[in-house]
Coordinates of C-alpha atoms and ligand atoms in Angstrom, one line a residue:
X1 CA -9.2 -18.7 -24.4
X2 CA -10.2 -16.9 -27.8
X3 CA -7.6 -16.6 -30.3
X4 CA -7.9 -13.0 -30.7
X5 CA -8.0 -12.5 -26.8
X6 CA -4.8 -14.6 -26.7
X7 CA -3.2 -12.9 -29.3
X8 CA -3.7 -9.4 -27.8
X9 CA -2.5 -10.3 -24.2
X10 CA 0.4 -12.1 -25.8
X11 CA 1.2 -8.5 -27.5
X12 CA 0.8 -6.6 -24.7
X13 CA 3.2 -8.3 -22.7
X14 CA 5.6 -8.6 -25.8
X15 CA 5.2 -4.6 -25.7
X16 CA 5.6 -4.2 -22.0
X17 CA 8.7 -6.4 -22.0
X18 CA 10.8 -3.5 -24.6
X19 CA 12.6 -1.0 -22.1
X20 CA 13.3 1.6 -25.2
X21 CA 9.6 1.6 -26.0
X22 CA 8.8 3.5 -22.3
X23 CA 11.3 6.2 -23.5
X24 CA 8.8 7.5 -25.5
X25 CA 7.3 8.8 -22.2
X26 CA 10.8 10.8 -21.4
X27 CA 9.5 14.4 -23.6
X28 CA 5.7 13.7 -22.4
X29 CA 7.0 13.8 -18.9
X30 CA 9.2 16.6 -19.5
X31 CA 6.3 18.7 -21.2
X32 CA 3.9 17.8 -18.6
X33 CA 6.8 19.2 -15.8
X34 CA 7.3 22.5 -18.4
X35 CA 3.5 22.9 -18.4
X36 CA 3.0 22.8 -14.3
X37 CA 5.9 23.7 -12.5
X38 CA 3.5 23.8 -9.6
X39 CA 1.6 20.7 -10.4
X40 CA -1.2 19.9 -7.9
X41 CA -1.5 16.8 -6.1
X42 CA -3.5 15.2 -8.6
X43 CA -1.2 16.4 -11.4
X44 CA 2.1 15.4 -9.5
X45 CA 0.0 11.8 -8.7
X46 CA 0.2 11.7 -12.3
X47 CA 3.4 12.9 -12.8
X48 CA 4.8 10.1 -10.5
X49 CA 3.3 7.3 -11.8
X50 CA 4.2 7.8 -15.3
X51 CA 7.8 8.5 -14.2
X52 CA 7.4 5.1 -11.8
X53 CA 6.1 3.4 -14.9
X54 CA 9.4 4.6 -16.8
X55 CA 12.1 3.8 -14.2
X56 CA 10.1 0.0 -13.3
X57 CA 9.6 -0.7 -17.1
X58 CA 12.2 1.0 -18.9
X59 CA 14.6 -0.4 -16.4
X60 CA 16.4 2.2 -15.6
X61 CA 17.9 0.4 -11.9
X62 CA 17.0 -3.3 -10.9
X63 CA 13.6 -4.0 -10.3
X64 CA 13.0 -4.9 -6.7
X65 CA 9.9 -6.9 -6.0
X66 CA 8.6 -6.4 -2.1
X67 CA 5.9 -7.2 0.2
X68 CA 4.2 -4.6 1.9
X69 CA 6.0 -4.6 5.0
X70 CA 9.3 -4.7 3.4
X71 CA 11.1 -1.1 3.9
X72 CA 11.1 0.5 0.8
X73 CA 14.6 2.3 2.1
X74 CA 16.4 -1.0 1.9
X75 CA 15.6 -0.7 -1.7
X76 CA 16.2 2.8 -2.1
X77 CA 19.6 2.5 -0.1
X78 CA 20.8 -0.7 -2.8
X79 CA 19.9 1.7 -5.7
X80 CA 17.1 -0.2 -6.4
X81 CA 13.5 0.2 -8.0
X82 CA 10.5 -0.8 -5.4
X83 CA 7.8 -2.2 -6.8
X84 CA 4.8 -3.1 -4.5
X85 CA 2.4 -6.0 -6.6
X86 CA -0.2 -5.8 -3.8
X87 CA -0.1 -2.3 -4.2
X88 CA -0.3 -2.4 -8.0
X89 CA -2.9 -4.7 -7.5
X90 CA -4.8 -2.2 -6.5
X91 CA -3.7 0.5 -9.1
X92 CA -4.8 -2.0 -11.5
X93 CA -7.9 -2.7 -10.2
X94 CA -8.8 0.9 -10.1
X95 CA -7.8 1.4 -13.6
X96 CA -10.1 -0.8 -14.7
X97 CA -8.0 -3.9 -15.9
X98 CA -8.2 -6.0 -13.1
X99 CA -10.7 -8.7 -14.4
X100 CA -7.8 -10.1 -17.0
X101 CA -5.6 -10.9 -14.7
X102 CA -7.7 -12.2 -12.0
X103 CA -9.1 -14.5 -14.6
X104 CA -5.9 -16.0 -15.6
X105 CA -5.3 -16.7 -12.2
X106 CA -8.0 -18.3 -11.6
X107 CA -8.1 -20.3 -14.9
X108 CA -4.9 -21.8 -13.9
X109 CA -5.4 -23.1 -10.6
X110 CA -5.2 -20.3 -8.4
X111 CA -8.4 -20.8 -6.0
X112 CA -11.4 -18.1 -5.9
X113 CA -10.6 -17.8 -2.5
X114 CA -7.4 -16.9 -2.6
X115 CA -6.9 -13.1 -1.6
X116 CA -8.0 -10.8 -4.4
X117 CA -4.4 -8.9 -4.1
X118 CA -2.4 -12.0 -4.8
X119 CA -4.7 -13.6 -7.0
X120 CA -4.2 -11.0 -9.6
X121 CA -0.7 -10.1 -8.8
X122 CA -0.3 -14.3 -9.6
X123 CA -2.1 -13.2 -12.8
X124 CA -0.5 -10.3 -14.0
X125 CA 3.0 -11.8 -13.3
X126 CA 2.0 -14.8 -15.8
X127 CA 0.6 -12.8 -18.2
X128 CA 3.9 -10.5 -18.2
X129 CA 2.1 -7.2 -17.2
X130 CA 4.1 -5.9 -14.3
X131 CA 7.6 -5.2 -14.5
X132 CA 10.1 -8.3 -14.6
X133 CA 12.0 -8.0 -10.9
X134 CA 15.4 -8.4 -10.9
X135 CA 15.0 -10.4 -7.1
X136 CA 11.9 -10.3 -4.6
X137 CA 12.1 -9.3 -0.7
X138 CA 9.1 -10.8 1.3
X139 CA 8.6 -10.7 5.0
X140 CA 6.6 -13.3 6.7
X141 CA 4.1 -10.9 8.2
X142 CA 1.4 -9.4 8.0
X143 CA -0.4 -12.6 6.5
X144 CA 0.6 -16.2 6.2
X145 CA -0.8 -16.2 2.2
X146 CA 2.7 -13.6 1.8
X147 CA 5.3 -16.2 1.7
X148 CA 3.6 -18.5 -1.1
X149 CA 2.7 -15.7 -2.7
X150 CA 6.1 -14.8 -2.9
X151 CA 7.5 -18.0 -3.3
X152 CA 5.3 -18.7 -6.5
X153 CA 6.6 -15.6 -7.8
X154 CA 10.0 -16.5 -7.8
X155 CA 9.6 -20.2 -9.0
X156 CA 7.1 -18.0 -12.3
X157 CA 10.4 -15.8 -12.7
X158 CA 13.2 -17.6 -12.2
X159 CA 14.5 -15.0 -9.7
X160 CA 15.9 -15.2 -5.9
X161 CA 13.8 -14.8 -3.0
X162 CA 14.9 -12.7 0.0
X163 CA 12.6 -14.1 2.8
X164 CA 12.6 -12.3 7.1
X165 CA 10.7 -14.1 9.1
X166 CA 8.5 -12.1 11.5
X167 CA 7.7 -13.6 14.7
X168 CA 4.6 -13.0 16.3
X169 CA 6.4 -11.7 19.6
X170 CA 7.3 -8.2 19.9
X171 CA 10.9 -7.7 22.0
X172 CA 14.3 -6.9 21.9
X173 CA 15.2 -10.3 20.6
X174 CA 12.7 -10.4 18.3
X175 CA 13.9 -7.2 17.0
X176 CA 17.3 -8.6 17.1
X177 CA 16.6 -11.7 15.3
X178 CA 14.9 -9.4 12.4
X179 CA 18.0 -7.3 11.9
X180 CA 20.2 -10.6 11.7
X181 CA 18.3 -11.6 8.6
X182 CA 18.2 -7.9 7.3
X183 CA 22.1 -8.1 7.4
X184 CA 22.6 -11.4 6.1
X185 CA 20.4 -11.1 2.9
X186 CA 22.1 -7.7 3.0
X187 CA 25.8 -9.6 2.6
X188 CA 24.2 -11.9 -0.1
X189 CA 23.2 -9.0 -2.0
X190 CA 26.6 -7.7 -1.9
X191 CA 28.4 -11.0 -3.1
X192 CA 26.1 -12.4 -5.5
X193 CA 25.2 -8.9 -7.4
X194 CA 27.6 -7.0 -6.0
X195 CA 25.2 -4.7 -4.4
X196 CA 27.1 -1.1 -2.9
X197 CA 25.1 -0.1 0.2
X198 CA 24.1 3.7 1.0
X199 CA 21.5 4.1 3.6
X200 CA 22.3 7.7 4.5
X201 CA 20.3 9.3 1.9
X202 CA 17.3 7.4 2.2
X203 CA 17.0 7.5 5.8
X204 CA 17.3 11.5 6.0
X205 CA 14.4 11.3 3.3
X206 CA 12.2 9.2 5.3
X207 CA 12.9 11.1 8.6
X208 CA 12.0 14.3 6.9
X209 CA 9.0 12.6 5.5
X210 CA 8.7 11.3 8.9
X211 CA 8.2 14.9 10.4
X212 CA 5.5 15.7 8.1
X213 CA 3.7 13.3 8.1
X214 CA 3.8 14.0 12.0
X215 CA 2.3 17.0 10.8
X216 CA -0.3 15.9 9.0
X217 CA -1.4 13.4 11.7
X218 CA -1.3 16.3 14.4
X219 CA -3.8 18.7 11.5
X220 CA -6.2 15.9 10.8
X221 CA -6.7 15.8 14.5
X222 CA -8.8 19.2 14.5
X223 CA -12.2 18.4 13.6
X224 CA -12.4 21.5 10.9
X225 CA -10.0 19.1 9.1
X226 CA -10.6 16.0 6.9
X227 CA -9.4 14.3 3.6
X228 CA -12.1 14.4 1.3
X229 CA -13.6 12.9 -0.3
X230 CA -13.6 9.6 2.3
X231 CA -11.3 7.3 2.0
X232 CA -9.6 9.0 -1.0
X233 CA -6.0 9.4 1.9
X234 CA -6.0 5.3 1.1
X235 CA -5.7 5.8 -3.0
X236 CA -2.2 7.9 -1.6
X237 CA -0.8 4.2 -0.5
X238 CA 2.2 4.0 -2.7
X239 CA 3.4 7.3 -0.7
X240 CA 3.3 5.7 2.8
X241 CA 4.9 2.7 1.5
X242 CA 6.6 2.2 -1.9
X243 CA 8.3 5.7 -2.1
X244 CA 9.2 6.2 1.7
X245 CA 13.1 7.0 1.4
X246 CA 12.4 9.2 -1.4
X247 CA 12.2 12.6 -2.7
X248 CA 9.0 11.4 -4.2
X249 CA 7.1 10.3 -1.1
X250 CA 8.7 13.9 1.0
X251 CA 7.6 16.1 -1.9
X252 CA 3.9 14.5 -2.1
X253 CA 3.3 14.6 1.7
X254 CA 4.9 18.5 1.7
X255 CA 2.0 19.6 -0.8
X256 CA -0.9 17.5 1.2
X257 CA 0.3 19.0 4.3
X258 CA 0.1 22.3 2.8
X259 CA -3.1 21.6 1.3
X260 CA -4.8 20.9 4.2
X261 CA -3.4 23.8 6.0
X262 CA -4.5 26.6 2.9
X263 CA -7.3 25.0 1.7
X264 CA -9.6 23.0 4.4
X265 CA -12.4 21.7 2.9
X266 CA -15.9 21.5 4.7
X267 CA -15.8 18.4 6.6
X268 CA -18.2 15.6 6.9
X269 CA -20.5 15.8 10.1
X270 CA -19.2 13.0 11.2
X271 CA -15.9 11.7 12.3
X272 CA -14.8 8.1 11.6
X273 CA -12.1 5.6 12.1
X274 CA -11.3 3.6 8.9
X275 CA -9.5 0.0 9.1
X276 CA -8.3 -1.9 6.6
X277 CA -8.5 -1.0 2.7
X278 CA -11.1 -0.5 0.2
X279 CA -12.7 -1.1 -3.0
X280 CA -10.2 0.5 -5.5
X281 CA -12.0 -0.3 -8.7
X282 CA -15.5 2.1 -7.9
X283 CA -16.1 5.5 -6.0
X284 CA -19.2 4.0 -5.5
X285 CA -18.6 4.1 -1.1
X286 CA -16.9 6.7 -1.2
X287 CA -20.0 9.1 -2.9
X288 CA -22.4 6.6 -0.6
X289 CA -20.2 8.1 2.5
X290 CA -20.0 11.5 1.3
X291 CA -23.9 11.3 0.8
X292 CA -24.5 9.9 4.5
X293 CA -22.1 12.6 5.8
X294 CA -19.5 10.1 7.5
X295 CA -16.1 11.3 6.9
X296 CA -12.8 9.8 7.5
X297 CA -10.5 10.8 10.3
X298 CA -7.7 8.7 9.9
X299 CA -7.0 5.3 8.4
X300 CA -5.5 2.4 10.4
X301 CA -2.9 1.9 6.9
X302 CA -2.0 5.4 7.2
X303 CA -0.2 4.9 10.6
X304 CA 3.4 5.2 10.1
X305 CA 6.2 3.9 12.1
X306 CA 7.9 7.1 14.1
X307 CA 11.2 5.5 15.2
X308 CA 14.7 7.0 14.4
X309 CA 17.0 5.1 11.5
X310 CA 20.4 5.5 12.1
X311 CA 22.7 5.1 9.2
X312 CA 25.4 3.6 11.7
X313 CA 23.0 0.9 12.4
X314 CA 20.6 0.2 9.4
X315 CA 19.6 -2.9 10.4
X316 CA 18.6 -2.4 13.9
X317 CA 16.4 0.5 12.5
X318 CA 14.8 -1.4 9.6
X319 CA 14.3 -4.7 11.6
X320 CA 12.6 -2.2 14.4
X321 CA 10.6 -0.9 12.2
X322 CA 9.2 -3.9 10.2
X323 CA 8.4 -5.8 13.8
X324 CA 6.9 -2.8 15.5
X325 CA 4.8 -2.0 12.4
X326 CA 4.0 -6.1 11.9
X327 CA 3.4 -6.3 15.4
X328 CA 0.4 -3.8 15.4
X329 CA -1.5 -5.5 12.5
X330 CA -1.2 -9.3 13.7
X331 CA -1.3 -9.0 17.8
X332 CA -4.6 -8.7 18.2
X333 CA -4.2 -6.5 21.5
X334 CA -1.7 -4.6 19.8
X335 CA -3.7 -3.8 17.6
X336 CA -7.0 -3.4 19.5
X337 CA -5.1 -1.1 22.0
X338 CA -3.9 1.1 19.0
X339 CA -7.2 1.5 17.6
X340 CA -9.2 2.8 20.7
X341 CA -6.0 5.6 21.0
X342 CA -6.9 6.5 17.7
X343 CA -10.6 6.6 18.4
X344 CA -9.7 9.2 20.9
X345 CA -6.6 10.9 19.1
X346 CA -8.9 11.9 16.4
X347 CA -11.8 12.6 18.0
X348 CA -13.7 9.9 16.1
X349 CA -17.6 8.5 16.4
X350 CA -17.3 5.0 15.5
X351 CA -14.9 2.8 13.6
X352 CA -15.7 1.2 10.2
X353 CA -13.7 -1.7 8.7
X354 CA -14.1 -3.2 5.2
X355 CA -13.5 -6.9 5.6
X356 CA -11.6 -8.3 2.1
X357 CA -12.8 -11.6 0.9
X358 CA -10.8 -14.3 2.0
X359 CA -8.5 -12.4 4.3
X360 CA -8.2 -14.5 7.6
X361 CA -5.4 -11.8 8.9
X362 CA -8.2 -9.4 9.4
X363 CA -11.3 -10.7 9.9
X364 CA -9.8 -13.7 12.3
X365 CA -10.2 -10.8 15.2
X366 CA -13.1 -9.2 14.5
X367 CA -15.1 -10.6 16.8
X368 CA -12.5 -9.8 19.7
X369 CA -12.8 -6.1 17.9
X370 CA -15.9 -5.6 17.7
X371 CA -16.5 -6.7 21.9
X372 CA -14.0 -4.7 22.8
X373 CA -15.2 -1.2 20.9
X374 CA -18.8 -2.0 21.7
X375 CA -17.6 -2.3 25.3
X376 CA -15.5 0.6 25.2
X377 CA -19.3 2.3 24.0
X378 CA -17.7 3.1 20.0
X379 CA -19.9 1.9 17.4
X380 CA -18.0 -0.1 14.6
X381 CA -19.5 -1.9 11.6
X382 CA -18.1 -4.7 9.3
X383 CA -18.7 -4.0 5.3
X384 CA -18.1 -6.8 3.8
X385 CA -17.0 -7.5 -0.1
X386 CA -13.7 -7.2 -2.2
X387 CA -11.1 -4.5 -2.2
X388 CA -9.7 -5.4 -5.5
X389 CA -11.9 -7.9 -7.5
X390 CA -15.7 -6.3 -8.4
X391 CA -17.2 -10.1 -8.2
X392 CA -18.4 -9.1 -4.9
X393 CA -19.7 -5.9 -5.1
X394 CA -22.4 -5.6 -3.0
X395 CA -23.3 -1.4 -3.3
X396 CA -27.5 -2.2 -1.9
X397 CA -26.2 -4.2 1.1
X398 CA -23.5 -1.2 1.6
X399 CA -26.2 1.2 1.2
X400 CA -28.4 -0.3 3.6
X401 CA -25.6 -1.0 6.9
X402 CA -24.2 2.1 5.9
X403 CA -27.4 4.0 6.6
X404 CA -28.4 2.1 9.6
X405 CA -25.3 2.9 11.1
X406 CA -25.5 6.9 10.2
X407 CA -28.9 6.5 11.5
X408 CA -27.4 5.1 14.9
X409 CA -24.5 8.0 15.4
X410 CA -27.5 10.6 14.7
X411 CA -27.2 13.9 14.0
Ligands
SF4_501 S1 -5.8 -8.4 2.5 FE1 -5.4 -9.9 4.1 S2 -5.0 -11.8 3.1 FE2 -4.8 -10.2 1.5 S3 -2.6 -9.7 1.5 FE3 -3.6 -8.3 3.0 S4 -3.4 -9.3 5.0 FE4 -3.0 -10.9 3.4

């Protein structure tokens, strides 16, 4: 690498590592919460990650690294910070400044074809940029790349892993087996850092947020309702996930629930299913959908899981929820049988997935998918590319599928 390039990465990370540096943000945040009291969603987006950016750098709790089926009240009810890499993986890539770390990566030893989330999540962890964790929580599922990817992160920091294996079966024992590794990492926690346990709190803030997100789910069933512009409902990730057992992720879906209901926006002619993620780092698709009229319905990331958490038994709840959640991603006829209910649910035309380079998890069913939609008489199409990494930005190809298939649903 360049000397100069070298030198400026190095002091990047040497400025990113300073907690008393972030509270510099402290009086911008509290002017920008002085100058909208009602801030929008975009300017409470904003708000949030700026204040996320304090508490994860500035270290105001421990820094809790997790994997994206890890409950975020877990964290929440330990006191702890969530932080999401494959989830910041694609906040970085949209930003911009995903190319750095991705090289890095890549330039030491981490293959090409390794998944574009965890590639530069490797990347940014050696070069320093995202927030030192404290300890990491991984679950097994939804892919088999998450438990090296994990693994490597806690060999790169020096920190402990906090692994629950997710079988492939869904039932009571499965369930049960979860909730025993919940509890024991959950007693580790408590002797080794001395960890105080409070799931009450977070669990009446995720059944809240819960409720309305029922609510949202039950609006963007009416066909005068859509998220615009398409696909922009998957750039809200971090609510669904990260926050979930917080005020944070309550308050956000509160004002798009409200926003939908006052101000509907003209939707798209057409009605679409959306699997998998996107390309965070260009609207590009998004304007090429808007232009084709094909809107988005509902997201197969934005499904939440609707069961009960009892404070009395955490465990049970959390373990429930990881496997039923897991469960729908990796069975194949799980997950088939979810998506035709959604094609009627929400009243869609088709189904569109984005395939992500290098992710077996996904595409490893497709064909069984696509047979079964196609039999079913619901058009789907594979885009294929890179959610995070712009190497394999395609936008002519995209153009000419997603036009072919507009063509086919008429109209
Ligand atoms: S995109 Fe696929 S390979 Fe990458 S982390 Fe997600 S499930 Fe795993």
């Amino acid at each position: 690498m360049h000397k100069k390039s070298a030198f400026l990465l190095q002091s990047i990370s040497f400025l990113l590592e300073r907690p008393t540096l972030f509270a510099l943000l402290k009086p911008y945040l509290w002017w920008l919460q002085w100058k909208n009291p009602f801030p929008t969603l975009a300017q409470f987006s904003y708000r949030i990650t700026l204040e996320n950016v304090l508490t994860l750098y500035g270290r105001k709790k421990p820094v809790v690294w997790a994997s994206l089926f890890f409950p975020a009240e877990f964290i929440y009810a330990l006191d702890g910070a969530p932080f999401y890499p494959e989830i910041t993986a694609g906040l970085f890539s949209a930003l911009g400044v995903g190319a750095i770390p991705l090289f890095h990566a890549e330039s030491h030893f981490f293959s090409a074809d390794l998944c574009s989330y965890h590639r530069l999540s490797v990347g940014a962890s050696m070069l320093r940029f995202f927030p030192r964790p404290d300890f990491l929580c991984a679950t097994s599922g939804i892919c088999r790349e998450t438990v090296p990817f994990f693994q490597t992160l806690a060999e790169l920091f020096g920190v402990p892993l906090y692994l629950v294996d997710i079988p492939h079966e869904f039932s009571p024992k499965t369930v049960r087996y979860v909730a025993s590794q919940l509890r024991s990492i959950a007693q580790n926690l408590k002797r080794d850092r001395r960890v105080t346990w409070d799931f009450e709190r977070p669990f009446e803030l995720a059944q809240k947020t819960q409720t309305v997100l029922q609510e949202i789910e039950a609006l963007r069933r009416k066909k005068e309702v859509m998220i615009l512009p398409p696909t922009k409902n998957l750039d809200y990730l971090p609510y669904y996930y990260q926050f979930m057992g917080s005020e944070t992720s309550l308050s956000f879906f509160q004002k798009l629930r409200d926003e939908l209901r006052q101000n509907p926006k003209n939707p798209l002619p057409h009605r679409l299913l959306w699997l998998h993620l996107k390309p965070f780092y260009s609207n590009f698709l998004s304007a090429l959908l808007t232009e084709l009229g094909l809107g988005i319905a509902f997201e197969e990331f934005a499904a939440t899981y609707s069961g009960e958490l009892k404070p009395k038994e955490p465990f049970q709840g959390l373990a429930e929820k990881i496997t039923v959640m897991s469960h729908a991603l990796m069975d194949e006829k799980a997950r088939i049988a979810r998506i035709l209910q959604w094609v009627s649910e929400y009243q869609t035309e088709g189904v569109i997935q984005f395939n992500q380079w290098g992710c077996r998890q996904s595409q490893g069913m497709n064909a069984l998918l696509r047979k079964t939609l196609r039999g079913e008489g619901v058009p789907v199409l594979f885009l294929d590319g890179d959610h995070i990494d712009r190497r394999h930005h395609t936008e002519e190809q995209w153009r000419t599928r997603l036009q072919a298939f507009a063509e086919m649903l008429g109209g």
